[in-house]
XYZ file of C-alpha atoms in Angstrom:
719
model
C 180.582 48.214 -30.188
C 177.950 49.537 -32.491
C 177.681 46.171 -34.238
C 177.444 44.303 -30.933
C 174.702 46.676 -29.803
C 172.779 46.000 -32.986
C 173.042 42.241 -32.438
C 171.799 42.604 -28.871
C 168.900 44.685 -30.171
C 167.911 42.058 -32.745
C 168.096 39.283 -30.184
C 165.942 41.284 -27.799
C 163.346 41.901 -30.478
C 163.256 38.188 -31.348
C 162.935 37.242 -27.688
C 160.112 39.734 -27.201
C 158.392 38.506 -30.367
C 158.698 34.918 -29.238
C 157.301 35.865 -25.859
C 154.372 37.629 -27.522
C 153.733 34.590 -29.738
C 153.956 32.267 -26.757
C 151.580 34.487 -24.829
C 149.160 34.513 -27.766
C 149.415 30.741 -28.107
C 148.669 30.250 -24.422
C 145.697 32.586 -24.711
C 144.314 30.581 -27.648
C 144.819 27.345 -25.732
C 143.015 28.647 -22.657
C 140.084 29.850 -24.736
C 140.005 26.567 -26.648
C 139.940 24.487 -23.469
C 137.167 26.661 -22.068
C 135.052 26.233 -25.216
C 135.744 22.507 -25.270
C 134.631 22.114 -21.653
C 131.142 23.413 -22.485
C 130.837 21.587 -25.817
C 131.386 24.539 -28.165
C 133.379 22.450 -30.635
C 133.489 24.941 -33.507
C 134.906 27.725 -31.346
C 137.263 25.279 -29.642
C 138.540 23.969 -32.995
C 139.108 27.542 -34.207
C 141.215 28.395 -31.155
C 143.148 25.086 -31.245
C 143.934 25.767 -34.902
C 145.284 29.246 -34.063
C 147.371 27.763 -31.270
C 148.688 25.050 -33.590
C 149.617 27.550 -36.294
C 151.494 29.753 -33.825
C 153.450 26.821 -32.354
C 156.992 26.383 -33.672
C 157.655 23.348 -35.865
C 160.511 22.544 -33.502
C 157.988 21.974 -30.688
C 156.848 18.711 -32.209
C 155.159 17.375 -29.105
C 153.039 20.501 -28.565
C 152.134 20.742 -32.252
C 151.042 17.124 -32.218
C 148.947 17.565 -29.078
C 147.229 20.670 -30.450
C 146.615 19.052 -33.820
C 145.001 16.130 -32.007
C 142.639 18.323 -29.998
C 141.764 20.251 -33.142
C 141.029 16.986 -34.983
C 138.715 15.724 -32.246
C 136.716 18.956 -32.313
C 136.378 18.988 -36.102
C 135.224 15.369 -36.016
C 132.458 16.348 -33.587
C 131.020 18.885 -36.066
C 131.362 16.652 -39.144
C 134.142 18.665 -40.781
C 135.749 15.449 -41.999
C 138.520 16.947 -44.133
C 139.770 19.228 -41.356
C 139.528 16.409 -38.813
C 141.554 14.047 -41.012
C 144.245 16.712 -41.470
C 144.496 17.152 -37.724
C 144.751 13.419 -37.083
C 147.426 13.037 -39.771
C 149.552 15.697 -38.087
C 149.002 14.169 -34.651
C 150.093 10.772 -35.983
C 153.092 12.334 -37.768
C 154.192 13.980 -34.532
C 153.617 10.689 -32.687
C 151.016 12.154 -30.328
C 148.012 10.076 -31.411
C 146.807 7.282 -29.193
C 145.437 4.005 -30.534
C 141.844 5.241 -30.270
C 142.844 8.298 -32.316
C 144.339 6.096 -35.011
C 141.067 4.160 -35.064
C 139.085 7.416 -35.270
C 141.273 8.548 -38.192
C 140.697 5.256 -40.022
C 136.944 5.558 -39.525
C 137.059 9.086 -40.963
C 138.822 7.701 -44.023
C 135.870 5.337 -44.424
C 133.490 8.277 -44.120
C 135.443 10.068 -46.843
C 135.208 7.056 -49.146
C 138.985 6.357 -49.024
C 138.457 2.625 -48.585
C 141.973 1.419 -49.457
C 143.655 3.864 -47.079
C 141.057 3.054 -44.426
C 141.752 -0.677 -44.766
C 145.499 -0.037 -44.370
C 145.015 2.044 -41.207
C 142.489 -0.380 -39.724
C 144.815 -3.322 -40.321
C 147.555 -1.413 -38.504
C 145.204 -0.863 -35.538
C 144.270 -4.558 -35.592
C 147.929 -5.605 -35.606
C 148.633 -3.358 -32.625
C 145.676 -4.727 -30.702
C 146.788 -8.282 -31.369
C 150.298 -7.470 -30.272
C 148.931 -5.964 -27.060
C 146.825 -9.037 -26.437
C 143.603 -7.000 -26.693
C 142.273 -8.930 -29.675
C 139.863 -11.740 -28.904
C 138.875 -14.105 -31.652
C 135.195 -14.679 -32.111
C 132.524 -15.004 -34.710
C 133.200 -12.298 -37.293
C 130.364 -10.094 -38.492
C 128.836 -11.120 -41.834
C 127.953 -8.934 -44.813
C 125.387 -6.407 -43.482
C 122.954 -7.258 -46.251
C 122.427 -10.618 -44.552
C 119.734 -10.650 -41.892
C 120.212 -12.011 -38.427
C 123.639 -10.521 -37.745
C 124.892 -11.487 -34.257
C 127.923 -9.459 -33.195
C 130.437 -11.436 -31.188
C 130.466 -10.508 -27.528
C 134.038 -11.740 -27.206
C 135.575 -8.740 -28.956
C 136.589 -5.657 -27.070
C 134.919 -2.429 -28.148
C 137.955 -1.299 -30.098
C 138.411 -4.694 -31.691
C 134.757 -4.841 -32.691
C 134.837 -1.388 -34.291
C 138.106 -2.259 -36.029
C 136.789 -5.558 -37.361
C 133.535 -3.988 -38.578
C 135.545 -1.163 -40.132
C 137.675 -3.658 -42.039
C 134.539 -5.403 -43.304
C 133.241 -2.024 -44.452
C 136.473 -1.041 -46.209
C 136.727 -4.389 -47.978
C 133.084 -4.650 -49.064
C 131.757 -1.083 -49.493
C 133.011 -0.713 -53.097
C 131.214 -3.926 -54.031
C 128.003 -2.883 -52.261
C 128.090 0.428 -54.111
C 128.536 -1.346 -57.429
C 125.690 -3.772 -56.669
C 123.272 -0.949 -55.849
C 119.665 -1.634 -54.842
C 116.063 -0.911 -55.840
C 116.194 2.405 -53.991
C 116.297 5.652 -55.942
C 117.279 8.906 -54.246
C 117.098 12.529 -55.347
C 118.411 15.667 -53.702
C 115.471 17.959 -52.866
C 116.778 21.462 -53.465
C 113.351 22.948 -52.696
C 114.038 22.195 -49.015
C 117.795 22.750 -48.884
C 119.919 25.802 -48.115
C 123.621 26.632 -47.922
C 123.715 25.377 -44.361
C 122.557 22.183 -42.657
C 119.040 20.857 -43.353
C 118.188 17.566 -41.690
C 115.747 15.288 -39.826
C 112.706 15.629 -42.133
C 109.356 14.500 -40.753
C 106.144 14.246 -42.791
C 102.977 15.428 -41.062
C 99.275 15.692 -41.814
C 96.573 13.267 -42.825
C 97.693 13.556 -46.455
C 101.409 13.874 -45.584
C 101.362 17.328 -47.151
C 103.590 19.082 -44.612
C 107.291 18.464 -44.106
C 108.927 19.631 -40.882
C 112.717 19.644 -40.716
C 115.655 21.218 -38.905
C 117.846 23.901 -40.449
C 120.684 26.244 -39.496
C 120.016 28.549 -42.478
C 120.190 32.303 -42.060
C 116.395 32.545 -41.626
C 116.664 30.806 -38.260
C 115.976 32.889 -35.161
C 118.709 34.577 -33.150
C 121.500 36.957 -34.095
C 124.551 35.090 -32.801
C 126.329 32.129 -34.336
C 126.450 28.884 -32.377
C 129.747 28.068 -30.727
C 128.938 24.405 -31.324
C 128.523 24.498 -35.110
C 129.621 27.962 -36.233
C 126.186 28.553 -37.788
C 122.872 29.961 -36.628
C 121.309 27.833 -33.871
C 119.002 25.298 -35.505
C 115.275 25.954 -35.818
C 112.384 23.839 -37.068
C 111.038 24.829 -40.495
C 107.990 23.634 -42.437
C 107.068 23.327 -46.115
C 103.560 22.595 -47.428
C 102.494 20.737 -50.560
C 99.661 22.140 -52.703
C 96.997 20.256 -54.657
C 99.355 19.927 -57.619
C 102.082 18.300 -55.512
C 104.349 21.364 -55.417
C 106.192 22.111 -52.172
C 106.259 25.669 -50.833
C 109.328 27.622 -49.792
C 110.203 26.490 -46.246
C 109.367 28.904 -43.448
C 110.363 28.883 -39.803
C 107.590 27.482 -37.597
C 105.843 30.331 -35.817
C 104.495 30.400 -32.266
C 106.434 29.468 -29.161
C 108.243 26.473 -30.622
C 111.527 28.006 -31.824
C 113.869 30.068 -29.662
C 117.405 31.441 -29.843
C 118.606 27.967 -28.786
C 118.984 24.845 -30.950
C 115.732 23.012 -31.733
C 115.427 20.058 -34.055
C 114.887 16.376 -34.852
C 111.139 16.430 -34.238
C 108.623 13.587 -34.146
C 104.845 13.476 -33.749
C 102.357 11.517 -31.668
C 99.939 9.272 -33.563
C 97.076 11.759 -33.267
C 99.270 14.646 -34.446
C 98.534 16.759 -31.391
C 101.987 16.598 -29.803
C 105.459 17.187 -31.153
C 108.528 15.726 -29.474
C 111.793 17.493 -30.293
C 115.415 17.895 -29.256
C 116.451 21.153 -27.587
C 119.990 22.208 -26.658
C 120.002 25.293 -24.473
C 122.915 27.656 -23.966
C 124.818 28.053 -20.722
C 128.104 29.993 -20.675
C 129.471 28.009 -17.736
C 128.327 24.402 -18.132
C 128.442 21.678 -20.791
C 125.515 21.429 -23.225
C 123.234 18.475 -22.632
C 120.556 17.873 -25.235
C 117.052 17.453 -23.860
C 113.848 15.996 -25.254
C 110.909 18.367 -25.007
C 107.245 18.273 -25.992
C 105.066 20.890 -27.683
C 101.273 20.746 -27.979
C 99.316 21.937 -31.005
C 96.483 24.388 -30.575
C 94.574 24.860 -33.821
C 97.370 25.303 -36.361
C 100.181 26.550 -34.097
C 102.683 24.807 -31.829
C 103.130 26.059 -28.287
C 106.182 26.594 -26.118
C 107.792 23.196 -25.426
C 108.169 21.707 -21.957
C 110.781 19.184 -20.817
C 110.070 15.467 -21.017
C 111.567 14.040 -17.838
C 112.991 10.666 -18.861
C 115.217 9.966 -15.858
C 116.903 11.698 -12.928
C 120.269 11.577 -14.731
C 121.171 15.216 -15.462
C 124.664 14.537 -16.821
C 123.580 12.670 -19.941
C 122.116 13.885 -23.196
C 118.733 12.803 -24.599
C 117.968 13.385 -28.265
C 116.234 12.247 -31.468
C 112.783 11.261 -30.114
C 110.536 8.842 -32.024
C 107.108 7.551 -30.995
C 106.309 3.895 -31.713
C 103.328 3.292 -34.059
C 101.193 2.033 -31.154
C 101.958 5.211 -29.189
C 103.188 3.252 -26.159
C 106.934 3.897 -26.368
C 109.248 6.878 -26.762
C 112.495 5.874 -28.471
C 115.551 8.141 -28.212
C 119.350 8.132 -28.217
C 121.524 8.854 -25.208
C 125.003 8.455 -23.769
C 123.620 7.549 -20.349
C 125.425 4.856 -18.325
C 124.520 1.237 -18.987
C 124.794 1.353 -22.761
C 127.034 -0.432 -25.214
C 129.263 2.597 -25.817
C 129.011 5.908 -27.646
C 125.402 6.889 -28.232
C 122.860 4.084 -27.826
C 119.180 3.825 -28.658
C 116.897 3.492 -25.660
C 113.174 3.517 -25.072
C 110.820 4.477 -22.259
C 107.188 3.487 -21.861
C 104.574 6.249 -22.111
C 101.780 5.833 -19.581
C 98.849 7.963 -18.453
C 100.671 8.569 -15.172
C 103.999 9.541 -16.779
C 107.154 7.805 -17.909
C 107.749 4.135 -17.188
C 111.088 2.360 -16.949
C 113.950 3.106 -19.351
C 115.261 0.229 -21.491
C 118.397 -0.100 -23.611
C 117.630 -1.846 -26.908
C 120.862 -3.852 -26.559
C 122.006 -6.374 -29.168
C 121.852 -6.430 -32.095
C 120.836 -2.743 -32.374
C 123.512 -1.038 -30.276
C 127.291 -1.277 -30.704
C 130.364 0.416 -29.208
C 129.851 3.031 -31.952
C 126.989 5.512 -32.234
C 123.367 4.500 -32.866
C 121.113 7.464 -33.520
C 117.974 8.832 -35.209
C 115.399 6.098 -34.484
C 112.358 6.128 -36.786
C 109.402 3.891 -37.598
C 107.709 2.915 -40.797
C 103.941 2.678 -40.165
C 104.081 -1.105 -40.641
C 106.261 -1.329 -37.505
C 109.685 -1.712 -39.156
C 112.296 0.075 -37.058
C 114.903 2.293 -38.746
C 118.026 3.769 -37.170
C 121.476 4.981 -38.169
C 124.784 3.576 -36.950
C 128.508 3.956 -37.518
C 129.280 0.863 -35.451
C 127.878 -1.803 -37.762
C 129.572 -2.682 -41.068
C 128.420 -0.170 -43.654
C 129.408 2.281 -46.353
C 131.335 4.720 -44.163
C 129.736 7.222 -41.764
C 126.281 6.790 -40.277
C 124.405 4.169 -42.292
C 120.672 3.487 -42.212
C 119.655 0.053 -40.934
C 116.273 -1.671 -40.855
C 115.312 -3.793 -37.849
C 112.397 -6.232 -38.031
C 111.152 -8.730 -35.470
C 111.751 -12.402 -36.207
C 108.390 -14.059 -35.381
C 110.111 -17.197 -34.062
C 112.832 -15.741 -31.861
C 111.086 -12.408 -31.162
C 114.460 -10.743 -31.653
C 115.465 -7.956 -33.985
C 116.942 -8.935 -37.340
C 119.020 -6.270 -39.094
C 119.091 -5.419 -42.776
C 121.412 -2.991 -44.548
C 119.422 -1.444 -47.438
C 122.575 -0.796 -49.455
C 123.501 1.945 -51.903
C 122.235 4.554 -52.840
C 120.112 4.955 -49.698
C 123.417 4.661 -47.868
C 126.654 6.333 -48.926
C 130.150 6.911 -47.549
C 128.782 9.936 -45.654
C 126.206 10.215 -42.874
C 122.724 8.969 -43.851
C 119.867 9.253 -41.365
C 116.458 10.687 -40.470
C 113.882 8.549 -42.318
C 110.241 9.628 -42.747
C 107.617 7.738 -44.747
C 104.653 8.709 -46.880
C 102.029 6.497 -45.283
C 102.405 2.751 -45.861
C 104.559 3.182 -48.945
C 108.323 2.752 -49.012
C 108.945 6.305 -50.100
C 109.562 9.567 -48.328
C 112.568 11.634 -47.271
C 115.856 11.315 -45.409
C 119.044 13.355 -45.093
C 122.696 12.915 -45.950
C 125.930 14.920 -46.035
C 127.281 12.890 -48.974
C 129.383 14.972 -51.325
C 129.361 18.097 -49.136
C 132.919 19.204 -48.361
C 131.905 21.133 -45.247
C 129.790 18.308 -43.876
C 126.423 20.087 -44.214
C 123.422 17.758 -44.190
C 120.821 18.026 -46.955
C 117.391 16.495 -47.546
C 116.863 13.786 -50.168
C 113.777 11.923 -51.368
C 113.822 8.136 -51.609
C 111.626 5.439 -53.101
C 111.818 1.674 -53.140
C 109.183 0.390 -55.576
C 107.381 -2.443 -53.839
C 103.866 -3.802 -54.004
C 101.868 -2.441 -51.069
C 98.198 -3.268 -50.613
C 96.470 -1.123 -48.044
C 93.051 -0.162 -46.743
C 92.237 3.547 -46.587
C 89.097 3.871 -44.481
C 86.957 6.851 -43.507
C 84.746 6.872 -40.410
C 82.145 9.637 -40.253
C 78.685 10.333 -38.953
C 75.971 9.528 -41.458
C 74.750 12.890 -42.772
C 77.709 14.556 -41.044
C 81.454 14.862 -40.603
C 84.406 12.780 -39.439
C 84.297 10.965 -36.099
C 87.729 11.442 -34.576
C 86.817 9.440 -31.449
C 85.947 6.337 -33.481
C 87.825 3.042 -33.443
C 87.984 0.308 -36.049
C 88.258 -3.292 -34.912
C 89.941 -5.387 -37.598
C 90.022 -9.187 -37.673
C 91.693 -11.352 -40.337
C 91.388 -15.073 -40.947
C 95.186 -15.292 -40.537
C 94.825 -14.498 -36.813
C 95.098 -10.714 -37.146
C 93.219 -8.868 -34.408
C 93.837 -5.119 -34.280
C 92.122 -2.044 -32.881
C 92.860 0.993 -35.029
C 92.450 4.629 -34.050
C 91.462 7.174 -36.675
C 93.276 10.371 -37.580
C 91.968 13.914 -37.251
C 90.047 13.622 -40.546
C 88.375 10.354 -39.507
C 90.622 8.243 -41.712
C 92.840 5.254 -41.027
C 95.327 3.252 -43.090
C 96.218 -0.390 -42.675
C 98.546 -2.544 -44.778
C 96.850 -5.842 -45.664
C 98.212 -9.246 -46.664
C 97.267 -10.945 -49.948
C 95.141 -14.045 -49.501
C 93.646 -12.884 -46.195
C 89.980 -12.032 -45.618
C 89.297 -9.163 -43.233
C 86.263 -7.979 -41.288
C 86.254 -4.411 -39.949
C 83.809 -3.006 -37.411
C 83.758 0.764 -36.865
C 82.446 1.879 -33.473
C 81.963 5.183 -31.702
C 80.129 6.111 -28.525
C 76.683 7.488 -29.348
C 76.568 5.827 -32.776
C 75.575 2.515 -34.293
C 78.273 0.177 -35.572
C 79.176 -0.304 -39.221
C 80.843 -3.386 -40.677
C 82.806 -3.900 -43.892
C 84.413 -7.044 -45.291
C 87.349 -7.380 -47.668
C 89.036 -10.346 -49.304
C 92.518 -9.341 -50.479
C 93.821 -10.923 -53.659
C 97.410 -10.864 -54.880
C 98.077 -7.728 -56.947
C 100.795 -7.006 -59.501
C 101.120 -3.375 -58.394
C 100.359 -1.294 -55.317
C 96.672 -0.929 -54.572
C 94.629 1.018 -52.035
C 91.173 -0.223 -51.062
C 88.981 2.747 -50.088
C 86.214 1.861 -47.633
C 83.525 4.077 -46.119
C 82.202 3.658 -42.569
C 79.167 5.949 -42.094
C 77.879 5.655 -38.520
C 74.296 6.454 -37.639
C 73.584 8.579 -34.580
C 71.659 7.041 -31.695
C 70.418 10.414 -30.444
C 69.490 12.393 -33.590
C 67.494 11.788 -36.794
C 69.591 10.346 -39.609
C 68.953 11.338 -43.214
C 68.669 8.498 -45.731
C 70.129 9.912 -48.927
C 68.848 8.987 -52.377
C 65.346 7.775 -51.514
C 63.037 8.693 -54.411
C 59.276 8.317 -54.930
C 57.067 8.722 -57.986
C 55.631 12.231 -58.214
C 52.774 12.757 -55.785
C 52.831 9.026 -54.943
C 54.268 6.667 -52.343
C 55.783 4.293 -54.892
C 59.533 3.818 -54.430
C 61.568 4.436 -57.568
C 64.181 1.839 -58.651
C 67.091 4.189 -57.956
C 66.202 4.014 -54.235
C 67.270 0.372 -54.017
C 70.942 0.977 -53.133
C 70.167 3.282 -50.209
C 67.474 0.927 -48.922
C 69.782 -2.086 -49.126
C 72.393 -0.167 -47.125
C 69.732 0.465 -44.466
C 68.957 -3.274 -44.420
C 72.654 -3.991 -43.836
C 72.837 -1.428 -41.059
C 69.885 -2.985 -39.238
C 71.384 -6.452 -39.651
C 74.709 -5.235 -38.240
C 72.870 -3.716 -35.248
C 70.242 -6.377 -34.434
C 69.285 -4.913 -31.050
C 68.076 -1.636 -32.554
C 64.528 -0.509 -33.316
C 63.868 2.589 -35.412
C 61.225 5.082 -36.346
C 61.154 5.489 -40.136
C 59.857 8.976 -40.955
C 58.957 10.747 -44.197
C 58.651 14.527 -44.571
C 57.180 16.937 -47.144
C 57.596 20.613 -47.917
C 54.926 23.197 -46.995
C 53.230 23.228 -50.421
C 49.758 21.718 -50.608
C 47.164 20.952 -47.895
C 48.680 19.880 -44.568
C 46.355 16.854 -44.163
C 47.124 15.594 -47.666
C 50.883 15.987 -47.136
C 50.708 14.096 -43.886
C 48.810 11.180 -45.487
C 51.264 11.101 -48.409
C 54.284 11.126 -46.096
C 52.720 8.335 -43.972
C 52.252 6.146 -47.065
C 55.829 6.853 -48.148
C 57.190 5.871 -44.724
C 55.152 2.657 -44.904
C 56.568 1.924 -48.375
C 60.086 2.027 -46.974
C 59.122 -0.136 -43.986
C 57.500 -2.691 -46.285
C 60.691 -2.895 -48.324
C 62.716 -3.518 -45.156
C 60.309 -6.227 -43.987
C 60.438 -7.920 -47.404
C 64.221 -8.051 -47.013
C 64.226 -9.777 -43.657
C 63.883 -7.044 -41.019
C 61.367 -7.897 -38.280
C 58.242 -5.731 -38.450
C 58.282 -5.026 -34.704
C 61.640 -3.266 -35.120
C 60.123 -0.687 -37.479
C 57.697 2.161 -36.831
C 56.595 4.196 -39.911
C 55.551 7.801 -39.263
C 54.564 10.473 -41.775
C 55.105 13.986 -40.448
C 54.108 15.986 -43.495
C 55.456 19.498 -42.949
C 55.352 19.343 -39.134
C 59.135 18.868 -38.648
C 61.087 21.159 -40.974
C 64.781 20.414 -41.516
C 67.323 21.818 -39.051
C 70.502 22.845 -40.869
C 73.776 21.150 -39.877
C 77.406 21.763 -40.909
C 77.232 19.407 -43.851
C 74.197 21.227 -45.291
C 75.978 24.565 -44.877
C 78.909 23.257 -46.907
C 76.592 22.679 -49.888
C 74.244 25.621 -49.388
C 76.338 28.672 -48.529
C 73.335 30.964 -47.941
C 72.362 28.905 -44.874
C 74.006 28.776 -41.479
C 74.203 26.009 -38.928
C 71.102 25.887 -36.703
C 68.673 27.436 -39.222
C 65.238 25.767 -39.230
C 63.620 25.622 -42.679
C 60.114 26.721 -41.750
C 57.707 28.195 -44.277
C 58.270 31.641 -42.778
C 62.058 31.291 -43.119
C 61.907 30.017 -46.702
C 59.528 32.741 -47.910
C 62.199 35.379 -47.179
C 64.633 33.792 -49.672
C 64.889 34.209 -53.428
C 63.185 31.724 -55.765
C 66.262 29.523 -56.320
C 67.065 29.346 -52.610
C 63.425 28.553 -51.790
C 63.488 25.520 -54.075
C 66.726 24.291 -52.505
C 65.181 24.534 -49.030
C 61.984 22.788 -50.107
C 64.117 19.972 -51.505
C 65.928 19.684 -48.153
C 62.580 19.420 -46.357
C 61.421 16.606 -48.685
C 63.356 13.829 -47.003
C 63.265 10.366 -45.455
C 64.961 9.797 -42.076
C 65.223 7.258 -39.336
C 65.621 7.722 -35.592
C 66.853 5.072 -33.156
C 64.168 4.260 -30.587
C 65.751 1.417 -28.625
C 69.071 -0.429 -28.500
C 67.874 -3.404 -26.415
C 65.609 -5.236 -28.857
C 65.742 -9.017 -28.362
C 67.981 -8.791 -25.305
C 65.283 -9.697 -22.717
C 63.001 -12.715 -22.331
C 59.249 -12.704 -21.569
C 59.973 -12.212 -17.859
C 62.114 -9.168 -18.516
C 65.313 -11.026 -17.694
C 68.470 -10.377 -19.698
C 69.143 -13.227 -22.097
C 72.522 -14.945 -21.933
C 74.845 -13.325 -24.463
C 77.256 -15.357 -26.583
C 80.753 -15.782 -25.213
C 83.367 -13.459 -26.728
C 85.029 -14.858 -29.819
C 88.607 -16.056 -29.682
C 91.135 -13.886 -31.465
C 91.528 -16.280 -34.375
C 87.767 -16.286 -35.096
C 86.120 -13.791 -37.455
C 82.882 -11.912 -36.954
C 79.644 -13.757 -37.620
C 76.677 -12.064 -39.269
C 73.970 -14.192 -37.738
C 74.544 -14.474 -34.006
C 72.593 -11.348 -33.031
C 75.385 -9.820 -30.959
C 77.031 -6.405 -31.261
C 80.740 -7.192 -31.125
C 83.281 -5.035 -29.391
C 86.449 -6.961 -30.096
C 88.914 -7.200 -27.258
């Protein structure tokens, strides 16, 4: 009896233990399903794993189902090794569906296991053919060949399977072939967590913004989506010696306790578009695109960019087209090709225009993400649906001038790898910059890499500024080439612009700005053996204020022009020729030393000397009025003068009384500033009216293929 009682006791304990385990397993499953419903994949995977581990090996069906759910969650957060283990168990327990077998094969590609991937993909293909779901069509070519047209006759699964097989069969060869790209991991930016989506910023590309989940990110809690800190946007700055600073989280209202990342900037640098994923304990997470404005040096609190009325789709990875007219992004909204697609929406002054799917050949049944632009207009994106090296691969899309359709190019290894490669940003017109990749990271963390593809780039770097002043940010540059080029270029915040030119083409550039005279430059581009940057200056003369003519020199106490004045005078001749409807007053000024009457006569003779030079070089005499002011109009200090003479402040007037209060050295500097030659625009309508006061007929606007003419007497504003 005692023995029987003991047996009953043991059985009872086992039953209770099994009940406790079952109860714990159910609890883990409920929590996992709850996390999964709101997109917290890391927490869901953790709970599914606990449920799987506490499920008896005899319950093969349940173990397989839980392994499958665990695998899907790990795949979502790029934990490839864990995801593959889950899929293997689900397949072993015969709980994986055909799509899961395909997902497992694609993960093998991402892990660089090309032979195993090919075996699994062939098995999926055989099954599809047996089920009658395989439709023969034109197979996809090697991705290094341009003009790839994916067959529309394949089902989504068949297309992904076929492209996967191409990848598995060819990736080893592509890796061996390599390319002209060189890449380097940039540890100065990277941490022990994820660092991704770099974006260069600034007129000199000396700031790098990127996303990171490092411990310095805001917030105290770990994200249920990734198991790390919620992502924030960080920035690093490059000094004069080219050294990058330690990244710091962007201050101001930009970052929050939510996930922020994948930022992009408007052409003028005043607005940042970014992805934000807010937290809600009861609803799924839908990524949103938001916009932050820059005030001085800080970014403000972002506001939502309303792309459509669809509130059940995610919108992420914003990119502004080089012309500023389109916002590109990725989304899973209805109407796409499958997975995440790349879309675009027109930006207008009245808000968002219609939304467009980029369609073939960009989008596939896989995921297309992280759109980006090179300044020359080439479109970059990442995809795991096209044939490639494994995970997300970077592709380049250019427009075929004949068909006006995108042509795809796969840039090969090492820009692409078996892992995820994405997030391109470029250093101006050159094929160098930064991107990110999780290659070689066992936990799937993304890290930032530099890249460079040595190619010959010839570019114009122009600067538009007010003569005797600073940059003109409202200026435009009209550029015409004899190859039919006709562009209107905006300038950056420092008054500069960059434009990639074509060898063998002659260009004419006209800088214009309201309130200023035009300035023209010409350039004939010859073939170069290495990259070259042509630096051009566009000083614009004010219509409303006196303009200093630098480097005009006279013999001592005389009105004779010295030879070193020739360059400045010739530039003035060019300016008057470029603006043939302008008349000017040419004025000369002296300091307060010496008799006032004598100084005035001397300054009058000097002004006449300059006018005579202009007349001798073809400028009509009735466009020129020489005036000598002597000491009557002392110099008024502007910002540019302050930059060179720190003891002065903007608005100071250099009168005799003001100068006498300064020390001897400062007095001489001020007297030198007062000894100057200037011109002031009097009229801008010279030659535009006939004897009766009627407006003369102006020439018809030039056609786009025509270049500017020096001799037609018309101020061009190119359309």
